Amino acid sequence: MDNGKYARYTPEQVEALERLYHECPKPSSTRRQQLIRDCPILCHIEPKQIKVWFQNRRCREKQRNEASCLQSVNRKLSAMEENDRLQKRRRGCRRRARRLRVLPEMEIVSPEMEIVSPEMEIVSPVGYGFCR
């Protein structure tokens, strides 16, 4: 299987190696020799190539785990930022609601959130900070 710089494995060989990897991700030299004897599809692969395949496979697994962990951290940070933003908005709405309770003679009469006094004088909502 020495046809250039890199070893190329058949899909069947990769499947066999993957199956073996799930059983034992870090086989000893003795175990690798036994794998070659027990699995005829691997008999044409040098023990060193098998060793390198397992090293590369462990490296890929580690990279995937790190990438997955990084994605989880990013999702958590995004959720925390969104939570902070919503908490600030909530606090602002509560402050505005308290300010509106201070003005009991006013009432909200339109969907545009205009405030109308009992004398029907329109008062601008600016300064009262309606929550929209």
mmCIF file of N, CA and C in Angstrom:
data_model
loop_
_atom_site.group_PDB
_atom_site.id
_atom_site.type_symbol
_atom_site.label_atom_id
_atom_site.label_comp_id
_atom_site.label_asym_id
_atom_site.label_seq_id
_atom_site.Cartn_x
_atom_site.Cartn_y
_atom_site.Cartn_z
ATOM 1 N N MET A 1 0.825 -1.185 0.000
ATOM 2 C CA MET A 1 0.000 0.000 0.000
ATOM 3 C C MET A 1 0.872 1.252 0.000
ATOM 4 N N ASP A 2 2.091 1.150 -0.488
ATOM 5 C CA ASP A 2 3.032 2.260 -0.496
ATOM 6 C C ASP A 2 3.053 2.896 -1.881
ATOM 7 N N ASN A 3 1.979 3.621 -2.226
ATOM 8 C CA ASN A 3 1.887 4.251 -3.539
ATOM 9 C C ASN A 3 1.968 5.773 -3.409
ATOM 10 N N GLY A 4 3.016 6.244 -2.784
ATOM 11 C CA GLY A 4 3.168 7.681 -2.621
ATOM 12 C C GLY A 4 3.371 8.038 -1.160
ATOM 13 N N LYS A 5 3.213 9.323 -0.894
ATOM 14 C CA LYS A 5 3.486 9.838 0.444
ATOM 15 C C LYS A 5 2.439 9.397 1.470
ATOM 16 N N TYR A 6 1.193 9.298 1.063
ATOM 17 C CA TYR A 6 0.110 8.989 1.990
ATOM 18 C C TYR A 6 -0.459 7.607 1.725
ATOM 19 N N ALA A 7 -0.833 6.937 2.805
ATOM 20 C CA ALA A 7 -1.484 5.638 2.676
ATOM 21 C C ALA A 7 -2.956 5.879 2.351
ATOM 22 N N ARG A 8 -3.461 5.152 1.402
ATOM 23 C CA ARG A 8 -4.873 5.232 1.040
ATOM 24 C C ARG A 8 -5.524 3.923 1.452
ATOM 25 N N TYR A 9 -6.615 4.041 2.150
ATOM 26 C CA TYR A 9 -7.307 2.855 2.631
ATOM 27 C C TYR A 9 -8.612 2.686 1.877
ATOM 28 N N THR A 10 -8.989 1.443 1.672
ATOM 29 C CA THR A 10 -10.271 1.161 1.026
ATOM 30 C C THR A 10 -11.373 1.444 2.040
ATOM 31 N N PRO A 11 -12.590 1.660 1.562
ATOM 32 C CA PRO A 11 -13.702 1.874 2.503
ATOM 33 C C PRO A 11 -13.859 0.710 3.492
ATOM 34 N N GLU A 12 -13.589 -0.511 3.023
ATOM 35 C CA GLU A 12 -13.705 -1.675 3.905
ATOM 36 C C GLU A 12 -12.644 -1.630 5.003
ATOM 37 N N GLN A 13 -11.428 -1.214 4.634
ATOM 38 C CA GLN A 13 -10.364 -1.109 5.632
ATOM 39 C C GLN A 13 -10.691 -0.016 6.657
ATOM 40 N N VAL A 14 -11.184 1.103 6.172
ATOM 41 C CA VAL A 14 -11.546 2.199 7.080
ATOM 42 C C VAL A 14 -12.651 1.738 8.028
ATOM 43 N N GLU A 15 -13.635 1.031 7.485
ATOM 44 C CA GLU A 15 -14.730 0.525 8.319
ATOM 45 C C GLU A 15 -14.192 -0.406 9.405
ATOM 46 N N ALA A 16 -13.283 -1.301 9.023
ATOM 47 C CA ALA A 16 -12.691 -2.233 9.994
ATOM 48 C C ALA A 16 -11.884 -1.470 11.043
ATOM 49 N N LEU A 17 -11.091 -0.500 10.605
ATOM 50 C CA LEU A 17 -10.291 0.287 11.544
ATOM 51 C C LEU A 17 -11.183 1.100 12.495
ATOM 52 N N GLU A 18 -12.247 1.670 11.969
ATOM 53 C CA GLU A 18 -13.187 2.426 12.815
ATOM 54 C C GLU A 18 -13.827 1.520 13.863
ATOM 55 N N ARG A 19 -14.235 0.340 13.434
ATOM 56 C CA ARG A 19 -14.839 -0.622 14.359
ATOM 57 C C ARG A 19 -13.840 -0.961 15.472
ATOM 58 N N LEU A 20 -12.589 -1.195 15.083
ATOM 59 C CA LEU A 20 -11.551 -1.514 16.063
ATOM 60 C C LEU A 20 -11.260 -0.311 16.966
ATOM 61 N N TYR A 21 -11.303 0.877 16.405
ATOM 62 C CA TYR A 21 -11.056 2.090 17.185
ATOM 63 C C TYR A 21 -12.094 2.239 18.296
ATOM 64 N N HIS A 22 -13.352 1.929 17.980
ATOM 65 C CA HIS A 22 -14.409 2.060 18.988
ATOM 66 C C HIS A 22 -14.243 1.030 20.103
ATOM 67 N N GLU A 23 -13.638 -0.095 19.777
ATOM 68 C CA GLU A 23 -13.362 -1.105 20.805
ATOM 69 C C GLU A 23 -12.183 -0.674 21.674
ATOM 70 N N CYS A 24 -11.142 -0.152 21.024
ATOM 71 C CA CYS A 24 -9.915 0.217 21.738
ATOM 72 C C CYS A 24 -9.224 1.351 20.985
ATOM 73 N N PRO A 25 -9.396 2.609 21.446
ATOM 74 C CA PRO A 25 -8.823 3.743 20.719
ATOM 75 C C PRO A 25 -7.295 3.845 20.790
ATOM 76 N N LYS A 26 -6.683 3.137 21.721
ATOM 77 C CA LYS A 26 -5.227 3.231 21.848
ATOM 78 C C LYS A 26 -4.635 1.827 22.025
ATOM 79 N N PRO A 27 -4.614 1.039 20.936
ATOM 80 C CA PRO A 27 -4.107 -0.333 21.055
ATOM 81 C C PRO A 27 -2.581 -0.369 21.209
ATOM 82 N N SER A 28 -2.126 -1.329 21.975
ATOM 83 C CA SER A 28 -0.679 -1.517 22.145
ATOM 84 C C SER A 28 -0.099 -2.111 20.864
ATOM 85 N N SER A 29 1.218 -2.179 20.811
ATOM 86 C CA SER A 29 1.900 -2.769 19.654
ATOM 87 C C SER A 29 1.457 -4.218 19.465
ATOM 88 N N THR A 30 1.374 -4.945 20.560
ATOM 89 C CA THR A 30 0.934 -6.347 20.513
ATOM 90 C C THR A 30 -0.494 -6.443 19.984
ATOM 91 N N ARG A 31 -1.349 -5.561 20.477
ATOM 92 C CA ARG A 31 -2.757 -5.569 20.048
ATOM 93 C C ARG A 31 -2.863 -5.233 18.555
ATOM 94 N N ARG A 32 -2.052 -4.301 18.072
ATOM 95 C CA ARG A 32 -2.084 -3.963 16.638
ATOM 96 C C ARG A 32 -1.641 -5.154 15.792
ATOM 97 N N GLN A 33 -0.608 -5.868 16.236
ATOM 98 C CA GLN A 33 -0.150 -7.073 15.526
ATOM 99 C C GLN A 33 -1.281 -8.103 15.474
ATOM 100 N N GLN A 34 -1.978 -8.243 16.594
ATOM 101 C CA GLN A 34 -3.094 -9.191 16.655
ATOM 102 C C GLN A 34 -4.215 -8.754 15.709
ATOM 103 N N LEU A 35 -4.483 -7.460 15.632
ATOM 104 C CA LEU A 35 -5.522 -6.948 14.728
ATOM 105 C C LEU A 35 -5.204 -7.312 13.282
ATOM 106 N N ILE A 36 -3.933 -7.172 12.917
ATOM 107 C CA ILE A 36 -3.516 -7.498 11.549
ATOM 108 C C ILE A 36 -3.709 -8.988 11.282
ATOM 109 N N ARG A 37 -3.379 -9.821 12.255
ATOM 110 C CA ARG A 37 -3.558 -11.272 12.078
ATOM 111 C C ARG A 37 -5.037 -11.658 12.032
ATOM 112 N N ASP A 38 -5.849 -11.047 12.904
ATOM 113 C CA ASP A 38 -7.260 -11.432 13.030
ATOM 114 C C ASP A 38 -8.154 -10.851 11.938
ATOM 115 N N CYS A 39 -7.742 -9.769 11.334
ATOM 116 C CA CYS A 39 -8.580 -9.099 10.342
ATOM 117 C C CYS A 39 -7.889 -9.169 8.981
ATOM 118 N N PRO A 40 -8.296 -10.105 8.121
ATOM 119 C CA PRO A 40 -7.617 -10.311 6.835
ATOM 120 C C PRO A 40 -7.584 -9.061 5.950
ATOM 121 N N ILE A 41 -8.575 -8.205 6.082
ATOM 122 C CA ILE A 41 -8.623 -7.013 5.235
ATOM 123 C C ILE A 41 -7.486 -6.037 5.575
ATOM 124 N N LEU A 42 -6.910 -6.169 6.776
ATOM 125 C CA LEU A 42 -5.823 -5.284 7.203
ATOM 126 C C LEU A 42 -4.438 -5.892 7.003
ATOM 127 N N CYS A 43 -4.368 -7.119 6.478
ATOM 128 C CA CYS A 43 -3.089 -7.827 6.397
ATOM 129 C C CYS A 43 -2.074 -7.161 5.462
ATOM 130 N N HIS A 44 -2.531 -6.315 4.546
ATOM 131 C CA HIS A 44 -1.606 -5.655 3.613
ATOM 132 C C HIS A 44 -1.141 -4.288 4.121
ATOM 133 N N ILE A 45 -1.535 -3.938 5.313
ATOM 134 C CA ILE A 45 -1.145 -2.648 5.887
ATOM 135 C C ILE A 45 -0.028 -2.886 6.898
ATOM 136 N N GLU A 46 1.006 -2.082 6.814
ATOM 137 C CA GLU A 46 2.138 -2.191 7.739
ATOM 138 C C GLU A 46 1.698 -1.816 9.158
ATOM 139 N N PRO A 47 2.278 -2.448 10.163
ATOM 140 C CA PRO A 47 1.940 -2.105 11.551
ATOM 141 C C PRO A 47 2.146 -0.614 11.863
ATOM 142 N N LYS A 48 3.193 -0.032 11.291
ATOM 143 C CA LYS A 48 3.434 1.394 11.527
ATOM 144 C C LYS A 48 2.305 2.243 10.946
ATOM 145 N N GLN A 49 1.780 1.836 9.780
ATOM 146 C CA GLN A 49 0.667 2.569 9.174
ATOM 147 C C GLN A 49 -0.577 2.472 10.060
ATOM 148 N N ILE A 50 -0.786 1.294 10.640
ATOM 149 C CA ILE A 50 -1.929 1.110 11.551
ATOM 150 C C ILE A 50 -1.748 2.031 12.765
ATOM 151 N N LYS A 51 -0.521 2.061 13.285
ATOM 152 C CA LYS A 51 -0.223 2.919 14.430
ATOM 153 C C LYS A 51 -0.525 4.379 14.095
ATOM 154 N N VAL A 52 -0.074 4.839 12.939
ATOM 155 C CA VAL A 52 -0.299 6.224 12.513
ATOM 156 C C VAL A 52 -1.791 6.484 12.303
ATOM 157 N N TRP A 53 -2.508 5.502 11.741
ATOM 158 C CA TRP A 53 -3.950 5.681 11.532
ATOM 159 C C TRP A 53 -4.639 5.925 12.877
ATOM 160 N N PHE A 54 -4.300 5.117 13.885
ATOM 161 C CA PHE A 54 -4.909 5.284 15.206
ATOM 162 C C PHE A 54 -4.530 6.638 15.820
ATOM 163 N N GLN A 55 -3.284 7.071 15.647
ATOM 164 C CA GLN A 55 -2.869 8.386 16.154
ATOM 165 C C GLN A 55 -3.686 9.498 15.491
ATOM 166 N N ASN A 56 -3.806 9.404 14.166
ATOM 167 C CA ASN A 56 -4.573 10.416 13.431
ATOM 168 C C ASN A 56 -6.041 10.408 13.844
ATOM 169 N N ARG A 57 -6.571 9.222 14.057
ATOM 170 C CA ARG A 57 -7.985 9.102 14.437
ATOM 171 C C ARG A 57 -8.221 9.712 15.819
ATOM 172 N N ARG A 58 -7.304 9.481 16.749
ATOM 173 C CA ARG A 58 -7.427 10.091 18.078
ATOM 174 C C ARG A 58 -7.333 11.616 17.977
ATOM 175 N N CYS A 59 -6.458 12.086 17.109
ATOM 176 C CA CYS A 59 -6.302 13.531 16.899
ATOM 177 C C CYS A 59 -7.591 14.137 16.331
ATOM 178 N N ARG A 60 -8.192 13.461 15.344
ATOM 179 C CA ARG A 60 -9.457 13.949 14.770
ATOM 180 C C ARG A 60 -10.545 13.985 15.834
ATOM 181 N N GLU A 61 -10.590 12.956 16.655
ATOM 182 C CA GLU A 61 -11.588 12.887 17.736
ATOM 183 C C GLU A 61 -11.402 14.065 18.701
ATOM 184 N N LYS A 62 -10.169 14.332 19.063
ATOM 185 C CA LYS A 62 -9.870 15.437 19.979
ATOM 186 C C LYS A 62 -10.277 16.770 19.355
ATOM 187 N N GLN A 63 -9.960 16.966 18.070
ATOM 188 C CA GLN A 63 -10.326 18.214 17.390
ATOM 189 C C GLN A 63 -11.840 18.387 17.334
ATOM 190 N N ARG A 64 -12.551 17.303 17.058
ATOM 191 C CA ARG A 64 -14.022 17.376 17.026
ATOM 192 C C ARG A 64 -14.569 17.749 18.395
ATOM 193 N N ASN A 65 -14.023 17.128 19.436
ATOM 194 C CA ASN A 65 -14.483 17.423 20.792
ATOM 195 C C ASN A 65 -14.212 18.875 21.163
ATOM 196 N N GLU A 66 -13.034 19.366 20.802
ATOM 197 C CA GLU A 66 -12.697 20.761 21.100
ATOM 198 C C GLU A 66 -13.602 21.717 20.338
ATOM 199 N N ALA A 67 -13.876 21.404 19.070
ATOM 200 C CA ALA A 67 -14.764 22.255 18.269
ATOM 201 C C ALA A 67 -16.171 22.248 18.856
ATOM 202 N N SER A 68 -16.630 21.075 19.272
ATOM 203 C CA SER A 68 -17.954 20.960 19.873
ATOM 204 C C SER A 68 -18.024 21.751 21.177
ATOM 205 N N CYS A 69 -16.972 21.655 21.965
ATOM 206 C CA CYS A 69 -16.906 22.392 23.231
ATOM 207 C C CYS A 69 -16.925 23.894 22.962
ATOM 208 N N LEU A 70 -16.175 24.328 21.970
ATOM 209 C CA LEU A 70 -16.127 25.746 21.620
ATOM 210 C C LEU A 70 -17.502 26.240 21.162
ATOM 211 N N GLN A 71 -18.196 25.423 20.380
ATOM 212 C CA GLN A 71 -19.543 25.795 19.944
ATOM 213 C C GLN A 71 -20.481 25.913 21.142
ATOM 214 N N SER A 72 -20.350 24.992 22.094
ATOM 215 C CA SER A 72 -21.186 25.048 23.299
ATOM 216 C C SER A 72 -20.911 26.321 24.091
ATOM 217 N N VAL A 73 -19.647 26.664 24.232
ATOM 218 C CA VAL A 73 -19.282 27.882 24.956
ATOM 219 C C VAL A 73 -19.847 29.102 24.235
ATOM 220 N N ASN A 74 -19.736 29.126 22.903
ATOM 221 C CA ASN A 74 -20.271 30.257 22.132
ATOM 222 C C ASN A 74 -21.781 30.373 22.286
ATOM 223 N N ARG A 75 -22.480 29.226 22.258
ATOM 224 C CA ARG A 75 -23.933 29.255 22.446
ATOM 225 C C ARG A 75 -24.283 29.773 23.841
ATOM 226 N N LYS A 76 -23.523 29.333 24.838
ATOM 227 C CA LYS A 76 -23.781 29.777 26.208
ATOM 228 C C LYS A 76 -23.548 31.279 26.334
ATOM 229 N N LEU A 77 -22.453 31.784 25.754
ATOM 230 C CA LEU A 77 -22.176 33.222 25.809
ATOM 231 C C LEU A 77 -23.269 34.024 25.109
ATOM 232 N N SER A 78 -23.724 33.532 23.958
ATOM 233 C CA SER A 78 -24.801 34.222 23.235
ATOM 234 C C SER A 78 -26.070 34.257 24.075
ATOM 235 N N ALA A 79 -26.377 33.142 24.720
ATOM 236 C CA ALA A 79 -27.571 33.083 25.563
ATOM 237 C C ALA A 79 -27.438 34.035 26.752
ATOM 238 N N MET A 80 -26.243 34.109 27.328
ATOM 239 C CA MET A 80 -26.025 35.018 28.456
ATOM 240 C C MET A 80 -26.170 36.474 28.018
ATOM 241 N N GLU A 81 -25.632 36.805 26.840
ATOM 242 C CA GLU A 81 -25.763 38.171 26.326
ATOM 243 C C GLU A 81 -27.226 38.513 26.061
ATOM 244 N N GLU A 82 -27.950 37.571 25.482
ATOM 245 C CA GLU A 82 -29.375 37.786 25.213
ATOM 246 C C GLU A 82 -30.134 37.946 26.528
ATOM 247 N N ASN A 83 -29.797 37.135 27.510
ATOM 248 C CA ASN A 83 -30.442 37.234 28.817
ATOM 249 C C ASN A 83 -30.174 38.604 29.441
ATOM 250 N N ASP A 84 -28.931 39.072 29.381
ATOM 251 C CA ASP A 84 -28.598 40.398 29.917
ATOM 252 C C ASP A 84 -29.407 41.485 29.216
ATOM 253 N N ARG A 85 -29.474 41.378 27.882
ATOM 254 C CA ARG A 85 -30.230 42.371 27.116
ATOM 255 C C ARG A 85 -31.702 42.378 27.535
ATOM 256 N N LEU A 86 -32.288 41.194 27.679
ATOM 257 C CA LEU A 86 -33.698 41.105 28.068
ATOM 258 C C LEU A 86 -33.917 41.580 29.507
ATOM 259 N N GLN A 87 -32.967 41.279 30.392
ATOM 260 C CA GLN A 87 -33.085 41.742 31.781
ATOM 261 C C GLN A 87 -33.059 43.273 31.843
ATOM 262 N N LYS A 88 -32.167 43.887 31.055
ATOM 263 C CA LYS A 88 -32.103 45.352 31.026
ATOM 264 C C LYS A 88 -33.410 45.925 30.495
ATOM 265 N N ARG A 89 -33.928 45.305 29.450
ATOM 266 C CA ARG A 89 -35.193 45.773 28.879
ATOM 267 C C ARG A 89 -36.318 45.640 29.902
ATOM 268 N N ARG A 90 -36.323 44.524 30.618
ATOM 269 C CA ARG A 90 -37.343 44.279 31.642
ATOM 270 C C ARG A 90 -37.258 45.340 32.742
ATOM 271 N N ARG A 91 -36.030 45.630 33.192
ATOM 272 C CA ARG A 91 -35.865 46.653 34.235
ATOM 273 C C ARG A 91 -36.367 48.010 33.743
ATOM 274 N N GLY A 92 -36.058 48.338 32.484
ATOM 275 C CA GLY A 92 -36.536 49.598 31.920
ATOM 276 C C GLY A 92 -38.053 49.650 31.867
ATOM 277 N N CYS A 93 -38.673 48.561 31.480
ATOM 278 C CA CYS A 93 -40.140 48.502 31.416
ATOM 279 C C CYS A 93 -40.745 48.649 32.810
ATOM 280 N N ARG A 94 -40.117 48.033 33.805
ATOM 281 C CA ARG A 94 -40.638 48.140 35.174
ATOM 282 C C ARG A 94 -40.529 49.578 35.680
ATOM 283 N N ARG A 95 -39.402 50.239 35.367
ATOM 284 C CA ARG A 95 -39.248 51.648 35.777
ATOM 285 C C ARG A 95 -40.328 52.505 35.115
ATOM 286 N N ARG A 96 -40.555 52.267 33.835
ATOM 287 C CA ARG A 96 -41.578 53.042 33.119
ATOM 288 C C ARG A 96 -42.961 52.780 33.703
ATOM 289 N N ALA A 97 -43.231 51.535 34.046
ATOM 290 C CA ALA A 97 -44.535 51.193 34.626
ATOM 291 C C ALA A 97 -44.712 51.889 35.974
ATOM 292 N N ARG A 98 -43.664 51.952 36.781
ATOM 293 C CA ARG A 98 -43.747 52.648 38.074
ATOM 294 C C ARG A 98 -44.016 54.138 37.860
ATOM 295 N N ARG A 99 -43.357 54.735 36.854
ATOM 296 C CA ARG A 99 -43.582 56.150 36.571
ATOM 297 C C ARG A 99 -45.023 56.389 36.136
ATOM 298 N N LEU A 100 -45.595 55.457 35.394
ATOM 299 C CA LEU A 100 -46.983 55.615 34.948
ATOM 300 C C LEU A 100 -47.944 55.525 36.126
ATOM 301 N N ARG A 101 -47.630 54.696 37.128
ATOM 302 C CA ARG A 101 -48.496 54.583 38.305
ATOM 303 C C ARG A 101 -48.494 55.875 39.119
ATOM 304 N N VAL A 102 -47.443 56.663 38.972
ATOM 305 C CA VAL A 102 -47.354 57.939 39.681
ATOM 306 C C VAL A 102 -48.336 58.944 39.086
ATOM 307 N N LEU A 103 -48.781 58.734 37.857
ATOM 308 C CA LEU A 103 -49.693 59.652 37.174
ATOM 309 C C LEU A 103 -51.090 59.035 37.087
ATOM 310 N N PRO A 104 -51.805 58.847 38.189
ATOM 311 C CA PRO A 104 -53.099 58.144 38.154
ATOM 312 C C PRO A 104 -54.177 58.874 37.369
ATOM 313 N N GLU A 105 -54.071 60.209 37.222
ATOM 314 C CA GLU A 105 -55.108 60.927 36.478
ATOM 315 C C GLU A 105 -54.978 60.728 34.976
ATOM 316 N N MET A 106 -53.891 60.115 34.513
ATOM 317 C CA MET A 106 -53.690 59.870 33.092
ATOM 318 C C MET A 106 -54.203 58.479 32.743
ATOM 319 N N GLU A 107 -54.586 58.301 31.507
ATOM 320 C CA GLU A 107 -54.978 56.976 31.048
ATOM 321 C C GLU A 107 -54.555 56.790 29.601
ATOM 322 N N ILE A 108 -54.280 55.557 29.251
ATOM 323 C CA ILE A 108 -53.862 55.232 27.891
ATOM 324 C C ILE A 108 -55.124 54.951 27.094
ATOM 325 N N VAL A 109 -55.287 55.636 25.937
ATOM 326 C CA VAL A 109 -56.527 55.479 25.194
ATOM 327 C C VAL A 109 -56.358 55.014 23.766
ATOM 328 N N SER A 110 -55.144 54.955 23.240
ATOM 329 C CA SER A 110 -55.003 54.544 21.849
ATOM 330 C C SER A 110 -53.870 53.547 21.702
ATOM 331 N N PRO A 111 -53.905 52.736 20.630
ATOM 332 C CA PRO A 111 -52.832 51.772 20.415
ATOM 333 C C PRO A 111 -51.490 52.447 20.194
ATOM 334 N N GLU A 112 -51.503 53.721 19.805
ATOM 335 C CA GLU A 112 -50.250 54.438 19.605
ATOM 336 C C GLU A 112 -49.653 54.854 20.935
ATOM 337 N N MET A 113 -50.282 54.481 22.040
ATOM 338 C CA MET A 113 -49.799 54.733 23.385
ATOM 339 C C MET A 113 -49.780 56.228 23.724
ATOM 340 N N GLU A 114 -50.734 56.994 23.185
ATOM 341 C CA GLU A 114 -50.830 58.394 23.584
ATOM 342 C C GLU A 114 -51.493 58.440 24.951
ATOM 343 N N ILE A 115 -51.112 59.402 25.729
ATOM 344 C CA ILE A 115 -51.726 59.570 27.040
ATOM 345 C C ILE A 115 -52.692 60.747 26.947
ATOM 346 N N VAL A 116 -53.884 60.533 27.470
ATOM 347 C CA VAL A 116 -54.888 61.588 27.436
ATOM 348 C C VAL A 116 -55.294 61.883 28.877
ATOM 349 N N SER A 117 -55.309 63.146 29.225
ATOM 350 C CA SER A 117 -55.713 63.533 30.577
ATOM 351 C C SER A 117 -57.235 63.529 30.649
ATOM 352 N N PRO A 118 -57.801 63.592 31.844
ATOM 353 C CA PRO A 118 -59.269 63.616 31.952
ATOM 354 C C PRO A 118 -59.904 64.781 31.186
ATOM 355 N N GLU A 119 -59.165 65.852 30.991
ATOM 356 C CA GLU A 119 -59.697 66.996 30.239
ATOM 357 C C GLU A 119 -59.523 66.794 28.735
ATOM 358 N N MET A 120 -59.070 65.600 28.299
ATOM 359 C CA MET A 120 -58.870 65.229 26.904
ATOM 360 C C MET A 120 -57.736 66.024 26.260
ATOM 361 N N GLU A 121 -56.832 66.486 27.045
ATOM 362 C CA GLU A 121 -55.660 67.167 26.512
ATOM 363 C C GLU A 121 -54.607 66.098 26.227
ATOM 364 N N ILE A 122 -54.123 66.026 24.990
ATOM 365 C CA ILE A 122 -53.149 64.997 24.619
ATOM 366 C C ILE A 122 -51.794 65.365 25.205
ATOM 367 N N VAL A 123 -51.225 64.399 25.873
ATOM 368 C CA VAL A 123 -49.905 64.577 26.467
ATOM 369 C C VAL A 123 -48.967 63.624 25.757
ATOM 370 N N SER A 124 -47.830 64.120 25.342
ATOM 371 C CA SER A 124 -46.864 63.295 24.613
ATOM 372 C C SER A 124 -46.323 62.191 25.512
ATOM 373 N N PRO A 125 -46.165 60.985 24.963
ATOM 374 C CA PRO A 125 -45.605 59.900 25.762
ATOM 375 C C PRO A 125 -44.113 60.057 26.007
ATOM 376 N N VAL A 126 -43.471 60.984 25.307
ATOM 377 C CA VAL A 126 -42.037 61.188 25.490
ATOM 378 C C VAL A 126 -41.809 61.648 26.924
ATOM 379 N N GLY A 127 -40.842 61.056 27.561
ATOM 380 C CA GLY A 127 -40.573 61.409 28.943
ATOM 381 C C GLY A 127 -41.227 60.442 29.912
ATOM 382 N N TYR A 128 -42.275 59.757 29.456
ATOM 383 C CA TYR A 128 -42.903 58.755 30.304
ATOM 384 C C TYR A 128 -42.355 57.377 29.999
ATOM 385 N N GLY A 129 -41.607 57.250 28.889
ATOM 386 C CA GLY A 129 -40.893 56.029 28.541
ATOM 387 C C GLY A 129 -41.738 54.783 28.454
ATOM 388 N N PHE A 130 -42.661 54.753 27.525
ATOM 389 C CA PHE A 130 -43.487 53.559 27.372
ATOM 390 C C PHE A 130 -42.666 52.381 26.911
ATOM 391 N N CYS A 131 -43.031 51.228 27.340
ATOM 392 C CA CYS A 131 -42.363 49.985 26.940
ATOM 393 C C CYS A 131 -43.013 49.495 25.662
ATOM 394 N N ARG A 132 -42.259 49.398 24.614
ATOM 395 C CA ARG A 132 -42.807 48.913 23.344
ATOM 396 C C ARG A 132 -42.119 47.670 22.930
#
